[in-house]
Coordinates of C-alpha atoms in Angstrom, one line a residue:
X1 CA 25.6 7.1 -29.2
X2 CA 29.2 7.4 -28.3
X3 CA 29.5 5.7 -24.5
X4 CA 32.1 4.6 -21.8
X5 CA 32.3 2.0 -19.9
X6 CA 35.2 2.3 -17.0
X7 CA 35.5 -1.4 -15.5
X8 CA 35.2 -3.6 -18.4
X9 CA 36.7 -7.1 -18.7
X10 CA 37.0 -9.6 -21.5
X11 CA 38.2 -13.3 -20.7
X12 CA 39.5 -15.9 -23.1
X13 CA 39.8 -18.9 -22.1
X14 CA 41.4 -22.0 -24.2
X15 CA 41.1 -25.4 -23.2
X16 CA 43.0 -27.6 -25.9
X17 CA 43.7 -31.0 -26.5
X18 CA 45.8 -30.4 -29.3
X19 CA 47.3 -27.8 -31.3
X20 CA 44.6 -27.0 -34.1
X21 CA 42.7 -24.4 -34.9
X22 CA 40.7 -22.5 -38.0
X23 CA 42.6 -19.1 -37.6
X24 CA 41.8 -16.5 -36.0
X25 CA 38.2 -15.0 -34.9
X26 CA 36.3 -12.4 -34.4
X27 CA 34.5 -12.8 -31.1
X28 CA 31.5 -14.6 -31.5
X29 CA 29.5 -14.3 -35.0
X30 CA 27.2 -11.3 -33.7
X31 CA 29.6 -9.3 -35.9
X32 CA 30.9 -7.6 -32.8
X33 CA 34.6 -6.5 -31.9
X34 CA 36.5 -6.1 -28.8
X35 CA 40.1 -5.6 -27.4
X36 CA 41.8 -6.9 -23.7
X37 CA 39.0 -5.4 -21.6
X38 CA 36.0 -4.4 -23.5
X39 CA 33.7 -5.9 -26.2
X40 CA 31.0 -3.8 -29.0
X41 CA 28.8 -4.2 -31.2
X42 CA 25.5 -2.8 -32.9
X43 CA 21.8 -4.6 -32.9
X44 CA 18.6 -3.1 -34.7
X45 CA 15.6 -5.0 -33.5
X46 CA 13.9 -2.0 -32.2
X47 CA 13.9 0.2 -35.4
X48 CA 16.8 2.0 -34.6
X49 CA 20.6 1.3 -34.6
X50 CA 21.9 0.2 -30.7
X51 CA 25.4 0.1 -29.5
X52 CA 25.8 -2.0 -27.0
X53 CA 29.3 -2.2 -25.0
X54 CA 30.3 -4.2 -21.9
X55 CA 31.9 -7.9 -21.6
X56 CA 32.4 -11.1 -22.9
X57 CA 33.5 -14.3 -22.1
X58 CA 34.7 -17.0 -24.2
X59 CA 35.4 -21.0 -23.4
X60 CA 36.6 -22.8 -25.9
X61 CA 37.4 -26.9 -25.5
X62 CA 38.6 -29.1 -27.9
X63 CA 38.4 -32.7 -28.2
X64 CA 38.6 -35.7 -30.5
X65 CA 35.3 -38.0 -30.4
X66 CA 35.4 -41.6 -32.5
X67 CA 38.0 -40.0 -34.2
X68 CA 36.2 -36.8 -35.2
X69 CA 38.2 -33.3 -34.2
X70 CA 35.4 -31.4 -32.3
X71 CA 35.4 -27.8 -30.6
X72 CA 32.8 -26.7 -27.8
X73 CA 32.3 -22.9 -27.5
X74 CA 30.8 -20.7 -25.2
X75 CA 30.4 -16.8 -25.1
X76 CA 28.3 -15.0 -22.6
X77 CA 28.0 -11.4 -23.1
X78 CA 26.6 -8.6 -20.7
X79 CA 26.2 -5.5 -22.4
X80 CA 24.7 -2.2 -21.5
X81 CA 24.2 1.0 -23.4
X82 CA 23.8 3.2 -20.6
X83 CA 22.8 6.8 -22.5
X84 CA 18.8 4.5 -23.5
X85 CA 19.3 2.3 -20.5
X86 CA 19.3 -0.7 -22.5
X87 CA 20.8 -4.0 -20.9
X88 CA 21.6 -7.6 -23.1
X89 CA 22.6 -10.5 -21.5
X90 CA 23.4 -13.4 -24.2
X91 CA 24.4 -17.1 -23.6
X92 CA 25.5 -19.3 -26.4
X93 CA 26.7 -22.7 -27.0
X94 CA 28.0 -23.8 -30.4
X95 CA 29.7 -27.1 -31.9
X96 CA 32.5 -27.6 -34.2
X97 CA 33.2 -30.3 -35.8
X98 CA 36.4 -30.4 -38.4
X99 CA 37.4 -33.0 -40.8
X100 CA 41.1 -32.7 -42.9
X101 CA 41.8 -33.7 -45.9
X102 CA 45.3 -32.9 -46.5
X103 CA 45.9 -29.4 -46.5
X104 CA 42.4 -28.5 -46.6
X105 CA 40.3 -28.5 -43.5
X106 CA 36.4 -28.0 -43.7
X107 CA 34.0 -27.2 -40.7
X108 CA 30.6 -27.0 -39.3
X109 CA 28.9 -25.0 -36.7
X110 CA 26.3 -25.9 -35.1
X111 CA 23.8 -24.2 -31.9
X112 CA 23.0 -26.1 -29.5
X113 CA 21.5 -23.7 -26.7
X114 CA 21.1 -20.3 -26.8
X115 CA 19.8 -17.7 -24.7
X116 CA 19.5 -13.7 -25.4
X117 CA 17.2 -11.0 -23.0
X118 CA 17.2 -7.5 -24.2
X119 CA 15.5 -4.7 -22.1
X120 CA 14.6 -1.4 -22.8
X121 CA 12.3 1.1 -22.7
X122 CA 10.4 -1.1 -20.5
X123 CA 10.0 -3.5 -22.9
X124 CA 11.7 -7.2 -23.1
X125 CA 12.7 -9.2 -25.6
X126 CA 13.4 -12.7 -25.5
X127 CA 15.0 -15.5 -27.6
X128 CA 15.6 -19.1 -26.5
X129 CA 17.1 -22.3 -28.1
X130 CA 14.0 -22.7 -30.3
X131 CA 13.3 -19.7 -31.5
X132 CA 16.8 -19.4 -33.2
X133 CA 17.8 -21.5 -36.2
X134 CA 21.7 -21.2 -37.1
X135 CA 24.3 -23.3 -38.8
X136 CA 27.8 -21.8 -40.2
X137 CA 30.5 -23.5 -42.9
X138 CA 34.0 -22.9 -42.9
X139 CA 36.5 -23.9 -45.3
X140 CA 40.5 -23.7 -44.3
X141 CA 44.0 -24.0 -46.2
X142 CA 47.5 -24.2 -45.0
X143 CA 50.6 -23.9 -47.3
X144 CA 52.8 -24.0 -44.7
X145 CA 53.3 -20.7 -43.2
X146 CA 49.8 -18.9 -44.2
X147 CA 46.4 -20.2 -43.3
X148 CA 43.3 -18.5 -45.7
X149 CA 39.7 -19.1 -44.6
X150 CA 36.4 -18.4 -45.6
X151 CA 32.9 -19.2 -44.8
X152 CA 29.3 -18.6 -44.8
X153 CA 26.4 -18.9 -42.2
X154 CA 22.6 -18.8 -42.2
X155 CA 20.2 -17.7 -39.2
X156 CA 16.5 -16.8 -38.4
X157 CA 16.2 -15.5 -34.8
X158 CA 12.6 -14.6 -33.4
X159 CA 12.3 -12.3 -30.7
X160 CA 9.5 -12.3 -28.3
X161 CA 8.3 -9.2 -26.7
X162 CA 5.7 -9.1 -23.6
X163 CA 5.0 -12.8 -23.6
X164 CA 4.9 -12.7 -27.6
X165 CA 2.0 -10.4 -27.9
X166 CA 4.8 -8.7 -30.1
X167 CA 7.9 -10.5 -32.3
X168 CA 10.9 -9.7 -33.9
X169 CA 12.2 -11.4 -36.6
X170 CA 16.0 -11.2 -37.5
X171 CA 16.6 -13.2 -41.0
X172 CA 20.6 -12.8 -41.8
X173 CA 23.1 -14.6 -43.8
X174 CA 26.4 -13.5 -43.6
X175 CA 29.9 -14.4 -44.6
X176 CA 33.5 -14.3 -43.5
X177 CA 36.9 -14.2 -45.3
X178 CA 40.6 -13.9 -43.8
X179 CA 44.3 -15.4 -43.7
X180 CA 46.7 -15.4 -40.4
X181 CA 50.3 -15.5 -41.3
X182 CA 53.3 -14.9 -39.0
X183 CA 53.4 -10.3 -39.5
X184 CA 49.8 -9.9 -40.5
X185 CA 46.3 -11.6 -40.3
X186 CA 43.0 -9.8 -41.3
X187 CA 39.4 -11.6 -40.8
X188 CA 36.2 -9.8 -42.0
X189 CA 32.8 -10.7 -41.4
X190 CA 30.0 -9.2 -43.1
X191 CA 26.0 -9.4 -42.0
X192 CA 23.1 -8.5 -43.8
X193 CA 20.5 -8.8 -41.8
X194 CA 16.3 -8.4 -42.3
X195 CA 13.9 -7.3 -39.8
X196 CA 10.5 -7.6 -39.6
X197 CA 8.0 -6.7 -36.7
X198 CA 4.8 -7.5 -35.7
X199 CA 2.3 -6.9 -33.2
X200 CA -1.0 -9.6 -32.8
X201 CA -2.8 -7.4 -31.6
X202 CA -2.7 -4.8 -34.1
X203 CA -2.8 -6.4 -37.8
X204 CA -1.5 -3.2 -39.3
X205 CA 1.2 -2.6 -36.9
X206 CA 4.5 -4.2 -38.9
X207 CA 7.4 -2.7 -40.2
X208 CA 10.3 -4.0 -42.0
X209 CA 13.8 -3.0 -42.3
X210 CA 17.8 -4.3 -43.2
X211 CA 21.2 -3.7 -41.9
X212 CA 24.6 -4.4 -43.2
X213 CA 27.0 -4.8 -40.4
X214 CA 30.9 -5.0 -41.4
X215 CA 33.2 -5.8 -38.5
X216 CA 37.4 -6.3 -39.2
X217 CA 39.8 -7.8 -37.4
X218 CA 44.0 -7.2 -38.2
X219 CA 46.9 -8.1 -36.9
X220 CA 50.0 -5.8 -37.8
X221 CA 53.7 -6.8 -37.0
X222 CA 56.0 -3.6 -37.6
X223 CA 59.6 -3.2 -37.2
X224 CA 61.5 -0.1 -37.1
X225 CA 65.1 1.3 -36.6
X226 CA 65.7 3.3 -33.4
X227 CA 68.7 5.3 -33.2
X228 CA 70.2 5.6 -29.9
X229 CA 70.8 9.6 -29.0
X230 CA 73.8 9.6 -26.9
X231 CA 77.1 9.3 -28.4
X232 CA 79.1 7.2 -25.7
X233 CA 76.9 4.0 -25.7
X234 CA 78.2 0.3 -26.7
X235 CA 75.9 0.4 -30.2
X236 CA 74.3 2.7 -32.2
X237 CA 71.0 1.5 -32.6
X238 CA 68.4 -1.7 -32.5
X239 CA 65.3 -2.8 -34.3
X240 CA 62.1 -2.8 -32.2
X241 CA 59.1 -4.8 -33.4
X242 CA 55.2 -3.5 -32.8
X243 CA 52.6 -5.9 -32.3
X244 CA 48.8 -4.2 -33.2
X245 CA 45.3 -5.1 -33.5
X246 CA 42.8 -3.2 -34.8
X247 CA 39.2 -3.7 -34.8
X248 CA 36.4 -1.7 -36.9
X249 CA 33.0 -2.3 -37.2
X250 CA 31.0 -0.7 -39.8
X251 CA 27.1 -0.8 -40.6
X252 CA 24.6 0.7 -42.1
X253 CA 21.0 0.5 -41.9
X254 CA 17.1 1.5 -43.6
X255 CA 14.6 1.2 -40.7
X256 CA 11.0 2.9 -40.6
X257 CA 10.6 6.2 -38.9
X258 CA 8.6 6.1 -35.5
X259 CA 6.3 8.2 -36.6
X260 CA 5.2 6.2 -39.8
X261 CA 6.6 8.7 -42.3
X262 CA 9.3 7.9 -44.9
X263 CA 12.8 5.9 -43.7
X264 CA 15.7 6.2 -41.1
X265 CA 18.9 5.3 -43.3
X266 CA 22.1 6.0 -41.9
X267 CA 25.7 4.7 -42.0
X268 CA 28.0 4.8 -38.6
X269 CA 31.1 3.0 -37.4
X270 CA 33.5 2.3 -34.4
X271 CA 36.6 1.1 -33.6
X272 CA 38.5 -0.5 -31.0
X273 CA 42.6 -1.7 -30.3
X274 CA 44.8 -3.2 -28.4
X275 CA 47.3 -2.1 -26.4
X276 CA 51.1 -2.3 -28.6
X277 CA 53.3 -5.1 -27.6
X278 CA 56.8 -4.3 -28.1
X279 CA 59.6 -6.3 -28.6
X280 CA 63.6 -5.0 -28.8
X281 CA 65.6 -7.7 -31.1
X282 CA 69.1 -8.4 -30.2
X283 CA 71.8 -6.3 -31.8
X284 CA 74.0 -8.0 -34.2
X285 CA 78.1 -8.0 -34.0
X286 CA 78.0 -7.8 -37.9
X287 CA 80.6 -4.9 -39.5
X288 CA 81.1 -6.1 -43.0
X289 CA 78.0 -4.7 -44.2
X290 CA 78.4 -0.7 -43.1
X291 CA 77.5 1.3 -46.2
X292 CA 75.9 -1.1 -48.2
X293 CA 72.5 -0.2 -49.5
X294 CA 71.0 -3.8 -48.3
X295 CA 72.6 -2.7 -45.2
X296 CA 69.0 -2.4 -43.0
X297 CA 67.9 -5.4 -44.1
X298 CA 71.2 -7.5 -43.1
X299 CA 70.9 -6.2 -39.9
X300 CA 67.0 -6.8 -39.6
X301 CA 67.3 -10.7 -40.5
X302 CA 70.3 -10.8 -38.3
X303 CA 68.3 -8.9 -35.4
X304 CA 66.1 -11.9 -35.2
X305 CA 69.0 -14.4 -36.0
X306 CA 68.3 -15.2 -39.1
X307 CA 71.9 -14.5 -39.3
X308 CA 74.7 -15.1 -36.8
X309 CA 73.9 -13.0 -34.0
X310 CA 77.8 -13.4 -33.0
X311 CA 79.7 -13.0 -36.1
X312 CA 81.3 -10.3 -36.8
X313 CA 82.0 -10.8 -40.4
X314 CA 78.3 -11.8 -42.1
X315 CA 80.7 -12.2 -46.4
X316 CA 77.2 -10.1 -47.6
X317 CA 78.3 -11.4 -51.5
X318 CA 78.8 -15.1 -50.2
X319 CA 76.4 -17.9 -50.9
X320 CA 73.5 -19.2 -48.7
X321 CA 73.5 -22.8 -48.4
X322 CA 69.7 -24.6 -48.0
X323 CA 70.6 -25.3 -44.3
X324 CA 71.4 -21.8 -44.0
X325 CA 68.4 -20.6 -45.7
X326 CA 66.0 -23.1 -43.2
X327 CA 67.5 -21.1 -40.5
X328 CA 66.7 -17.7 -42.2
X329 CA 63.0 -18.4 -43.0
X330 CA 61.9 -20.3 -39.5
X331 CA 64.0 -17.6 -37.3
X332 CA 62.1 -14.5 -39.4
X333 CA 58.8 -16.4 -39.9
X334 CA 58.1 -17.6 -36.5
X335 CA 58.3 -21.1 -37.1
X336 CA 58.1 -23.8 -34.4
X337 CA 61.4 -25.8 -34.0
X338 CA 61.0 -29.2 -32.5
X339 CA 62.0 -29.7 -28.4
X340 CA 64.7 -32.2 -27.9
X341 CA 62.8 -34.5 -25.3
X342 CA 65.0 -35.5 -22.4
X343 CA 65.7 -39.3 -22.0
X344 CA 67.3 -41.2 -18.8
X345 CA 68.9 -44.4 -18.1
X346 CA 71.0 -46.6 -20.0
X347 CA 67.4 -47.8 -22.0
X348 CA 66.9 -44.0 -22.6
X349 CA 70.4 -43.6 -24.2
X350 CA 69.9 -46.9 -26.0
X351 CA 66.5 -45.4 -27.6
X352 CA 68.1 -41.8 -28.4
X353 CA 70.8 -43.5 -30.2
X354 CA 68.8 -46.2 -32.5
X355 CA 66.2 -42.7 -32.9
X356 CA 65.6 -42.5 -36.9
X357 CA 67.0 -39.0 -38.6
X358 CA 64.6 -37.8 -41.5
X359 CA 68.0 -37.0 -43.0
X360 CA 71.2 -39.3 -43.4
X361 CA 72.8 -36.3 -44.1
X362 CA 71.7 -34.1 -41.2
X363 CA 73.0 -35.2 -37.8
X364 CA 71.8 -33.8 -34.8
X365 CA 74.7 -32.3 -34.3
X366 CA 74.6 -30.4 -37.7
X367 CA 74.6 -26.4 -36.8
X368 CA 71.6 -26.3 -38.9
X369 CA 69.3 -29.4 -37.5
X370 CA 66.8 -27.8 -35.6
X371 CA 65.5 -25.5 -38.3
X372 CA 65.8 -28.2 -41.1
X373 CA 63.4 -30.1 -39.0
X374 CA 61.0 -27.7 -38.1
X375 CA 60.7 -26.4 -42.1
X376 CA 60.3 -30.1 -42.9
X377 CA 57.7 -30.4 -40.3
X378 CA 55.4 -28.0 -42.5
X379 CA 56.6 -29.0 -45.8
X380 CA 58.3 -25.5 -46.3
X381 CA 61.8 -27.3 -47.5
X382 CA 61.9 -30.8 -48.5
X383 CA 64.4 -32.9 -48.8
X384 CA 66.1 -33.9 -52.3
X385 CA 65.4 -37.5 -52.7
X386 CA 67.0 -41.0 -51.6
X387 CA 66.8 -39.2 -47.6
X388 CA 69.3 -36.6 -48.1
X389 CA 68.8 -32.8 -47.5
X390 CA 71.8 -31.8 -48.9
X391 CA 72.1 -28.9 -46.6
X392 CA 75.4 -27.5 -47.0
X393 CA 74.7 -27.3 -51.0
X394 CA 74.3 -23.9 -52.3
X395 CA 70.8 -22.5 -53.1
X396 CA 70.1 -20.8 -56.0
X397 CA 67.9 -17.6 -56.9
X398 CA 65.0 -20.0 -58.2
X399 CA 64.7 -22.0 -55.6
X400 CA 64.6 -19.4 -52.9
X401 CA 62.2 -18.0 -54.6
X402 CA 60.2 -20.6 -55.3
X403 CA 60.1 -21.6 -51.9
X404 CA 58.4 -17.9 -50.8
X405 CA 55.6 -18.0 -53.4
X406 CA 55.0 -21.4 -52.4
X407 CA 54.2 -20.8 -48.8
X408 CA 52.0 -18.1 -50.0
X409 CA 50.3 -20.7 -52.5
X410 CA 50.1 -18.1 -55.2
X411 CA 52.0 -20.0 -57.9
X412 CA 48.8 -21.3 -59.9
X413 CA 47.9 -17.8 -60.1
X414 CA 50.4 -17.3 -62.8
X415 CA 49.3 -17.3 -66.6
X416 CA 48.6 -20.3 -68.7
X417 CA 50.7 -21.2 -71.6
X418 CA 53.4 -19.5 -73.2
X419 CA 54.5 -16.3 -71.4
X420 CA 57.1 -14.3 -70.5
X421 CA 58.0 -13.1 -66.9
X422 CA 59.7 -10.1 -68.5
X423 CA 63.1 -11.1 -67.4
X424 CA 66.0 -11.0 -70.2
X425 CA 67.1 -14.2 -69.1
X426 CA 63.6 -15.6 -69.2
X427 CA 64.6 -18.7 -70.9
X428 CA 66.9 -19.7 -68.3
X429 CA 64.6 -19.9 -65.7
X430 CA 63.8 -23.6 -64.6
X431 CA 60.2 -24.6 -65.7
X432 CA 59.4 -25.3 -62.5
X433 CA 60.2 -22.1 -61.2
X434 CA 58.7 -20.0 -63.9
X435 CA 55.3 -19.8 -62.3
X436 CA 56.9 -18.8 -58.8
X437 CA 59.4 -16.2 -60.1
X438 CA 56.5 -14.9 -62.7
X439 CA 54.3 -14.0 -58.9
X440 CA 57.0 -12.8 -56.8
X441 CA 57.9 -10.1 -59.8
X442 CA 54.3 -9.1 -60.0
X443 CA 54.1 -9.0 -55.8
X444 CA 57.3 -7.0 -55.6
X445 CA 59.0 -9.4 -53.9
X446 CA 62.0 -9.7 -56.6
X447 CA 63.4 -6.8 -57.7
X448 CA 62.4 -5.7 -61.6
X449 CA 65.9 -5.8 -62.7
X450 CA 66.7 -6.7 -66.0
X451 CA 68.2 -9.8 -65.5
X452 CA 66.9 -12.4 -62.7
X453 CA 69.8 -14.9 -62.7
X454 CA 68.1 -17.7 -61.6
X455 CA 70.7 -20.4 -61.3
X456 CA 73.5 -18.3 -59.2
X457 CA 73.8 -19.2 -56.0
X458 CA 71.8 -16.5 -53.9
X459 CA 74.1 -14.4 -51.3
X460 CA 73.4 -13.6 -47.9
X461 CA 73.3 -10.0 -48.8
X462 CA 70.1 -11.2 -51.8
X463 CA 68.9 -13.2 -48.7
X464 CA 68.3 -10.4 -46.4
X465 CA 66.2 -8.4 -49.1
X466 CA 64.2 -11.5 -50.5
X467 CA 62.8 -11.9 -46.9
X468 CA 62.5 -8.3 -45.9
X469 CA 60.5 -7.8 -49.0
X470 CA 58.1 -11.2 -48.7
X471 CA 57.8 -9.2 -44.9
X472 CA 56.9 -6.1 -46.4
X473 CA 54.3 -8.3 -48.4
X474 CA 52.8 -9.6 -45.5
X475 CA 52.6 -6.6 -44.0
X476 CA 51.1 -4.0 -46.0
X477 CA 49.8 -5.8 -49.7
X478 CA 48.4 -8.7 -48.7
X479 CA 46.5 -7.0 -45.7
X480 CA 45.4 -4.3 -48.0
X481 CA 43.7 -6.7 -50.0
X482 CA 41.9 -8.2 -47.2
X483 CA 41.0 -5.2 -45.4
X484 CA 40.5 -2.1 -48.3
X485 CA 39.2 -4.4 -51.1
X486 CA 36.4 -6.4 -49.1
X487 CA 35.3 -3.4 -46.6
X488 CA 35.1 -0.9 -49.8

């Protein structure tokens, strides 16, 4: 049942009030997919599997009522499957409401209109507001830099066909899993769905059947060298980063035969992406780091100016200080940097001048401010007590790894008790960096050398492949998880 569609569009439209959301979503909760221009997905109500293509649109508005964080939705889909001449036009309406409790944000959806029309084989079915029951859960945590999510929902839609002389009846609960971080996010929904039919007129006419519908959403951030073929050009080579989304829906299905005798099972699947968005980084001045081995990954974090785009001389053995380090982590992790608001007047100068620093120790005018603030602003790096920052202090081993594991909030899954993290210098580590450097052995993200040295200072060069591996976390392991372990 393979199909194409030529002029397809898909439109999302945000209206916001603020800057909040629960991740990222699959469209809808139909367990459907969809890319730039064109929306699928699969529906079973007449006794066999029905892909149905074509568009949707999506309004979302946010607002805060009485002090309660609230988001409107709106999808209307028109689908066709040309090939069985089967046309669905959908409307839905759904509300949101969120309430925050530190880092932990729960939700609950609820319907408040809906309106579906099926046709085919001269048949229509038909579901309003009444005949569909629905409510969804969702439960949200931040650590920083990741958000993971999950959640469940509950529905009974009826179907009535030719004025309800014949009904449908669509019993599924389904639920959802995912995380978004800055170079991956995955969200998988999965629907398990029962159908029942049956005709008033005919007592022995009913059949039943299930589907399981699986449908996968990831984001992928890539980066790769590209070496420049001529010769006589002013650098050898950049980094490129590749944005990609993927989309796979998967279901399978036991539905009754038309003609009465034994079962149609089957299994099926389709997939649909975006289009790549590329990005070429800048290419960094450094020369002191030709011919080392961490020499790609120097020139990666410096690519996105995690390092001075402009030196020439990076000192790969020297230390990083925890200023240096805030710039490192929000220029490779995408993190939001606060906007200097403009002031005027003599009132406006007045204002700017008596404006409180979070730091005593971090002017404005500190080469480092802007990324100090914006790793304070999620909690990533705190200060050291009594309002200093201490940013030109050198960081050690522990603490920059402490910090990673913490924004990826594994640390409590480290054992309980007495144990080891296999390190010969074991004993030196700080306890409260035990738990942190235990995880980031196990996720690859330290090196299994033999000795971790946990209070010397961390270099720039130990820098650049800390990051690159918590990257190559977020790219490939932690997505692998998400995707592999809950699809298969």
């Amino acid at each position: 049942m393979k199909i194409k569609i030529t002029s397809l569009i898909i439109i999302l439209t945000l209206v916001l009030a603020s800057s909040s959301s629960l991740a990222v979503e699959l469209p809808g909760y139909e367990g459907g997919i969809n890319n730039e221009n064109n929306y699928k997905e699969v529906i079973f109500i007449t006794g066999e599997p029905i892909e149905l293509e074509g568009t949707l649109k999506i309004n979302i508005k946010e607002r805060n009522r009485k002090g309660v964080q609230e988001k409107n939705y709106t999808y209307t889909y028109n689908l066709n499957n040309f090939k069985l001449g089967a046309t669905l036009k959908r409307t839905i309406r759904l509300t949101e409401t969120f309430d925050t409790n530190g880092k932990q944000t729960t939700s609950q959806k609820t319907l408040d209109n809906y309106n579906e029309t099926l046709r085919i084989d001269g048949k229509t079915y038909q579901v309003k507001t009444e005949d569909y029951q629905w409510n969804q859960g969702h439960i949200l945590h931040e650590t920083g830099l990741l958000e993971y999510y999950a959640g469940d929902w509950s529905a009974r839609k009826t179907y009535n066909v030719d004025r309800g002389v014949e009904r449908v009846t669509v019993q599924t609960k389904g639920n959802l899993v995912g995380y978004d971080s800055p170079w991956s996010a995955t969200q998988t929904q999965t629907l398990e769905h029962i159908i029942e039919y049956e005709n008033k007129l005919e007592e022995d006419n009913t059949w039943e059947g299930t589907a399981i519908v699986e449908a996968s959403y990831n984001k992928t951030k890539d980066y790769n060298y590209v070496e420049n073929v001529p010769n006589q050009i002013s650098f050898e080579g950049g980094f490129m980063l590749t944005e990609k989304h993927e989309n796979v829906l998967k279901y399978s299905y036991d539905l009754p035969r038309p003609n009465g005798t034994g079962r149609n099972m089957g299994r099926d699947s389709m997939s649909i992406d975006t289009n790549p968005i590329i990005t070429r980084l800048n290419i960094p001045a450094l020369r002191d780091v030709r011919g080392l081995e961490s020499e790609k990954d120097i020139l990666l974090i410096a690519s996105m100016d995690g390092f001075s785009l402009r030196a020439t001389n990076l000192g790969p053995s020297t230390p990083v200080s925890r200023g240096d380090f805030a710039r490192a982590l929000a220029n490779t992790m995408d993190i939001e940097l606060p906007v200097e608001e403009e002031t005027k007047g003599r009132r406006g100068r007045r204002n700017k001048e008596e404006e409180k620093l979070r730091y005593i120790d971090v002017p404005k005018t500190h080469r480092n401010y802007p990324y100090i603030e914006g790793v304070s602003n999620r909690d990533i790096m705190i200060g050291v007590g009594k309002g200093r920052f201490e940013p030109d202090r050198e960081l050690t081993k522990a603490e920059a790894t402490t910090i990673l594991i913490r924004l990826l909030g594994f640390q409590s899954l480290a054992p309980i008790g007495n144990y080891s993290t296999g390190f010969k210098d074991d004993s030196t580590i700080p306890s409260w960096a035990k738990d942190h450097v235990y995880m980031a052995k196990e996720l690859n993200i330290v090196p299994r050398t033999e000795y971790f040295h946990p209070n010397r200072p961390i270099t720039k060069e130990e820098t650049a492949t800390l990051l690159v591996n918590f990257i190559n976390y977020l790219q490939e392991q932690l997505k692998y998880d998400y995707r592999e372990n809950v699809l298969n």
